[in-house]
Amino acid sequence: SQTIHQWPATLVQPVGSPLSLECTVEGTSNPNLYWYRQAAGRGLQLLFYSVGIGQISSEVPQNLSASRPQDRQFILSSKKLLLSDSGFYLCAWWREGRGNEQFFGPGTRLTVL
Amino acid sequence: AQKITQTQPGMFVQEKEAVTLDCTYDTSDPSYGLFWYKQPSSGEMIFLIYQGSYDQQNATEGRYSLNFQKARKSANLVISASQLGDSAMYFCAMSPDRGSTLGRLYFGRGTQLTVWP
């Protein structure tokens, strides 16, 4: 069966500090991978998606970047965090032919102070 | 651009009653998918139901059914026989990527459902 991991689960960082959130998927190969952000009381906003190693597409201009160094690893980064980067970050995967729905990880709750 | 609208910030329903959560969408894509996810207070996203834009019948999954009205661009979720454990945030989402391999999802702002005994 497939599982998706995210770490850390929670993170408190000062403004201006760097960020690295990691997502890994087990039990599947060649998945599409996605990063979403959920601000407090809001829906999920698609930030980045990747259809393969080294292939990153950005949905919205922002202070964040993403990388996919391995097939089942997706990393969300920032060089200098802003207050507005606070939120709940969710990683998800989908693969054509494996059903219609995306599968989500447990999320990382980021607070920037 | 895709736009998903959920006009009900909060809904209340008594246990064992049915409830309808509204969702409208706007897209110019001819082929798309519609989804509903449940998010309990723990934050996990739980897939509930899917409807393809060319599906002839409304989707059903146990107590969940999707009332799909393509001409009105609406995809309301109906939960029958509500249970206390149904209390959660519910999100409607759309993927414009049917027929492609991108699989992107765009979400509404959600409806907080509270089931009371």
Coordinates of N, CA and C in Angstrom, one line a residue, chain A:
Chain A
S1 N 0.8 -1.2 0.0 CA 0.0 0.0 0.0 C 0.9 1.2 0.0
Q2 N 0.3 2.3 -0.4 CA 1.0 3.6 -0.5 C 0.9 4.4 0.8
T3 N 2.0 5.0 1.1 CA 2.0 5.9 2.3 C 2.7 7.2 1.9
I4 N 2.4 8.3 2.6 CA 3.1 9.5 2.3 C 3.4 10.1 3.6
H5 N 4.7 10.6 3.7 CA 5.2 11.1 5.0 C 5.6 12.6 4.8
Q6 N 5.4 13.3 5.9 CA 5.9 14.7 5.9 C 6.5 15.0 7.2
W7 N 7.6 15.7 7.2 CA 8.2 16.2 8.4 C 8.9 17.5 8.2
P8 N 8.9 18.3 9.3 CA 8.4 18.0 10.6 C 6.9 18.1 10.6
A9 N 6.3 17.7 11.7 CA 4.8 17.9 11.9 C 4.5 19.3 12.3
T10 N 5.3 19.9 13.1 CA 5.1 21.3 13.5 C 6.4 22.0 13.4
L11 N 6.4 23.3 13.2 CA 7.6 24.1 13.1 C 7.3 25.5 13.4
V12 N 8.2 26.1 14.3 CA 8.1 27.5 14.6 C 9.4 28.2 14.2
Q13 N 9.3 29.1 13.3 CA 10.5 29.7 12.8 C 10.5 31.3 12.9
P14 N 11.6 31.9 13.1 CA 11.6 33.4 13.1 C 11.6 33.9 11.7
V15 N 11.0 35.1 11.5 CA 11.1 35.8 10.2 C 12.5 35.9 9.7
G16 N 12.7 35.6 8.4 CA 14.0 35.8 7.9 C 14.9 34.5 7.9
S17 N 14.4 33.5 8.6 CA 15.1 32.2 8.7 C 14.8 31.3 7.5
P18 N 15.6 30.4 7.2 CA 15.4 29.5 6.0 C 14.4 28.4 6.4
L19 N 13.8 27.7 5.4 CA 12.8 26.7 5.6 C 13.1 25.5 4.7
S20 N 12.9 24.3 5.2 CA 13.0 23.1 4.4 C 12.0 22.1 4.9
L21 N 10.9 21.8 4.1 CA 9.9 20.8 4.5 C 10.1 19.6 3.5
E22 N 10.0 18.4 4.0 CA 10.2 17.3 3.2 C 9.0 16.4 3.1
C23 N 8.8 15.8 2.0 CA 7.7 14.9 1.7 C 8.3 13.7 1.0
T24 N 7.9 12.5 1.4 CA 8.3 11.3 0.7 C 7.1 10.3 0.6
V25 N 7.1 9.6 -0.5 CA 6.0 8.7 -0.8 C 6.6 7.3 -0.9
E26 N 5.9 6.3 -0.3 CA 6.3 5.0 -0.4 C 5.2 4.1 -1.1
G27 N 5.6 3.1 -1.8 CA 4.7 2.2 -2.4 C 4.2 2.5 -3.7
T28 N 4.8 3.5 -4.4 CA 4.4 3.8 -5.8 C 5.6 4.4 -6.5
S29 N 5.6 4.4 -7.8 CA 6.7 5.0 -8.5 C 6.1 6.0 -9.6
N30 N 6.9 6.9 -9.9 CA 6.6 7.9 -10.9 C 5.3 8.7 -10.5
P31 N 5.1 9.0 -9.3 CA 3.9 9.8 -8.9 C 4.0 11.2 -9.3
N32 N 2.9 11.9 -9.5 CA 2.9 13.4 -9.5 C 2.9 13.8 -8.1
L33 N 3.6 14.8 -7.8 CA 3.6 15.3 -6.4 C 3.2 16.8 -6.3
Y34 N 2.6 17.2 -5.2 CA 2.0 18.5 -5.1 C 2.3 19.1 -3.7
W35 N 2.5 20.4 -3.7 CA 2.5 21.1 -2.4 C 1.3 22.1 -2.4
Y36 N 0.6 22.0 -1.2 CA -0.5 22.9 -1.0 C -0.2 23.7 0.3
R37 N -0.8 24.9 0.4 CA -0.8 25.6 1.6 C -2.2 26.0 2.0
Q38 N -2.5 25.8 3.3 CA -3.8 26.2 3.8 C -3.6 27.2 4.9
A39 N -4.0 28.5 4.6 CA -4.0 29.5 5.6 C -5.1 29.3 6.6
A40 N -5.0 29.9 7.8 CA -6.0 29.7 8.8 C -7.4 30.0 8.3
G41 N -8.4 29.0 8.4 CA -9.7 29.2 8.0 C -10.0 29.3 6.5
R42 N -9.0 28.8 5.8 CA -9.1 28.9 4.3 C -9.0 27.5 3.7
G43 N -9.3 27.5 2.4 CA -9.1 26.3 1.6 C -7.6 26.1 1.2
L44 N -7.4 25.0 0.5 CA -6.0 24.7 0.1 C -5.7 25.4 -1.2
Q45 N -4.5 25.9 -1.2 CA -4.0 26.6 -2.4 C -2.8 25.8 -3.0
L46 N -2.9 25.5 -4.2 CA -1.8 24.7 -4.9 C -0.6 25.7 -5.1
L47 N 0.5 25.2 -4.6 CA 1.7 26.0 -4.7 C 2.6 25.5 -5.8
F48 N 2.9 24.2 -5.8 CA 3.8 23.6 -6.8 C 3.3 22.2 -7.1
Y49 N 3.7 21.8 -8.3 CA 3.5 20.4 -8.7 C 4.6 19.9 -9.5
S50 N 4.8 18.6 -9.5 CA 5.9 18.0 -10.2 C 5.5 16.7 -10.8
V51 N 5.8 16.5 -12.1 CA 5.4 15.3 -12.8 C 6.6 14.4 -12.9
G52 N 7.8 14.8 -12.5 CA 9.0 13.9 -12.6 C 10.2 14.6 -11.9
I53 N 11.2 13.8 -11.7 CA 12.5 14.3 -11.1 C 12.9 15.6 -11.8
G54 N 13.2 16.6 -11.0 CA 13.7 17.8 -11.5 C 12.7 18.7 -12.2
Q55 N 11.5 18.2 -12.3 CA 10.4 19.0 -13.0 C 9.5 19.7 -12.0
I56 N 9.6 21.0 -12.0 CA 8.8 21.7 -11.0 C 8.0 22.8 -11.7
S57 N 6.7 22.9 -11.4 CA 5.8 23.9 -11.9 C 5.3 24.7 -10.8
S58 N 5.3 26.0 -10.9 CA 4.8 26.9 -9.8 C 3.5 27.5 -10.2
E59 N 2.5 27.4 -9.2 CA 1.2 27.9 -9.5 C 1.1 29.4 -9.2
V60 N 1.7 29.9 -8.1 CA 1.6 31.3 -7.7 C 3.0 31.8 -7.4
P61 N 3.2 33.1 -7.7 CA 4.5 33.7 -7.3 C 4.5 33.9 -5.8
Q62 N 5.7 33.6 -5.3 CA 5.8 33.6 -3.8 C 7.2 33.5 -3.4
N63 N 7.4 33.5 -2.1 CA 8.7 33.4 -1.4 C 9.2 32.0 -1.3
L64 N 8.5 31.0 -1.9 CA 8.9 29.7 -1.7 C 9.4 29.0 -3.0
S65 N 10.1 27.9 -2.8 CA 10.6 27.2 -4.0 C 10.4 25.7 -3.7
A66 N 10.4 24.9 -4.7 CA 10.3 23.4 -4.5 C 11.3 22.7 -5.3
S67 N 11.7 21.5 -4.9 CA 12.6 20.7 -5.6 C 12.2 19.2 -5.5
R68 N 12.6 18.4 -6.5 CA 12.3 17.0 -6.5 C 13.6 16.3 -6.9
P69 N 14.4 16.0 -5.9 CA 15.7 15.4 -6.2 C 15.6 13.9 -6.5
Q70 N 14.6 13.3 -6.0 CA 14.4 11.8 -6.3 C 12.9 11.6 -6.6
D71 N 12.6 10.4 -7.2 CA 11.3 10.1 -7.7 C 10.2 10.3 -6.7
R72 N 10.5 9.9 -5.4 CA 9.5 9.9 -4.4 C 9.7 10.9 -3.3
Q73 N 10.5 12.0 -3.6 CA 10.9 13.0 -2.6 C 10.6 14.4 -3.2
F74 N 9.9 15.2 -2.4 CA 9.5 16.5 -2.8 C 9.8 17.4 -1.6
I75 N 10.5 18.5 -1.9 CA 11.0 19.4 -0.9 C 10.5 20.8 -1.1
L76 N 10.0 21.4 -0.1 CA 9.6 22.8 -0.1 C 10.6 23.7 0.7
S77 N 11.0 24.8 0.1 CA 12.1 25.5 0.7 C 11.8 27.0 0.6
S78 N 12.5 27.7 1.5 CA 12.5 29.2 1.5 C 13.9 29.7 2.0
K79 N 14.4 30.7 1.4 CA 15.7 31.3 1.9 C 15.4 32.2 3.1
K80 N 14.3 32.9 3.1 CA 14.0 33.9 4.1 C 12.5 33.9 4.3
L81 N 12.0 33.3 5.4 CA 10.6 33.3 5.7 C 10.0 34.6 6.0
L82 N 8.7 34.8 5.6 CA 7.9 35.9 5.9 C 6.8 35.5 6.8
L83 N 6.2 36.5 7.5 CA 5.1 36.2 8.4 C 4.0 35.5 7.6
S84 N 3.8 36.0 6.4 CA 2.7 35.5 5.5 C 2.9 34.0 5.1
D85 N 4.1 33.5 5.4 CA 4.3 32.1 5.0 C 3.7 31.1 6.1
S86 N 3.2 31.6 7.2 CA 2.6 30.8 8.2 C 1.4 30.0 7.6
G87 N 1.2 28.8 8.0 CA 0.1 28.0 7.5 C 0.3 26.5 7.6
F88 N -0.6 25.8 7.1 CA -0.6 24.3 7.1 C -0.2 23.9 5.7
Y89 N 0.9 23.1 5.6 CA 1.5 22.7 4.4 C 1.2 21.2 4.2
L90 N 0.6 21.0 3.1 CA 0.2 19.6 2.8 C 0.9 19.1 1.5
C91 N 1.4 18.0 1.5 CA 2.0 17.3 0.3 C 1.0 16.3 -0.2
A92 N 0.9 16.1 -1.4 CA 0.0 15.1 -2.0 C 0.6 14.4 -3.2
W93 N 0.1 13.2 -3.5 CA 0.5 12.5 -4.7 C -0.6 12.0 -5.5
W94 N -0.4 11.8 -6.7 CA -1.4 11.2 -7.6 C -0.7 10.5 -8.8
R95 N -1.2 9.5 -9.2 CA -0.6 8.8 -10.4 C -1.8 8.4 -11.3
E96 N -1.6 8.7 -12.6 CA -2.6 8.3 -13.6 C -2.8 6.8 -13.6
G97 N -4.0 6.4 -13.6 CA -4.3 5.0 -13.6 C -4.5 4.4 -12.2
R98 N -4.3 5.2 -11.2 CA -4.4 4.7 -9.8 C -5.6 5.4 -9.1
G99 N -6.6 5.7 -9.9 CA -7.8 6.3 -9.3 C -7.7 7.8 -9.6
N100 N -8.8 8.5 -9.2 CA -8.9 9.9 -9.5 C -8.4 10.8 -8.4
E101 N -8.5 10.3 -7.1 CA -8.2 11.2 -6.0 C -6.7 11.4 -5.8
Q102 N -6.4 12.5 -5.2 CA -5.0 12.7 -4.7 C -5.0 12.2 -3.2
F103 N -3.9 11.7 -2.8 CA -3.7 11.3 -1.5 C -2.8 12.2 -0.7
F104 N -3.2 12.7 0.4 CA -2.5 13.7 1.1 C -1.7 13.2 2.3
G105 N -0.6 13.9 2.6 CA 0.2 13.6 3.8 C -0.5 14.2 5.0
P106 N 0.2 14.0 6.2 CA -0.4 14.5 7.4 C -0.2 16.0 7.6
G107 N 0.6 16.6 6.8 CA 0.8 18.1 6.9 C 1.9 18.5 7.9
T108 N 2.3 19.7 7.6 CA 3.3 20.4 8.5 C 2.7 21.8 8.9
R109 N 2.5 22.0 10.2 CA 2.0 23.3 10.6 C 3.1 24.2 10.9
L110 N 3.3 25.3 10.1 CA 4.4 26.3 10.2 C 3.9 27.6 10.8
T111 N 4.6 28.0 11.8 CA 4.3 29.3 12.4 C 5.5 30.2 12.3
V112 N 5.4 31.3 11.6 CA 6.5 32.2 11.5 C 6.3 33.4 12.4
L113 N 7.2 33.7 13.3 CA 7.1 34.7 14.3 C 8.0 35.9 14.0

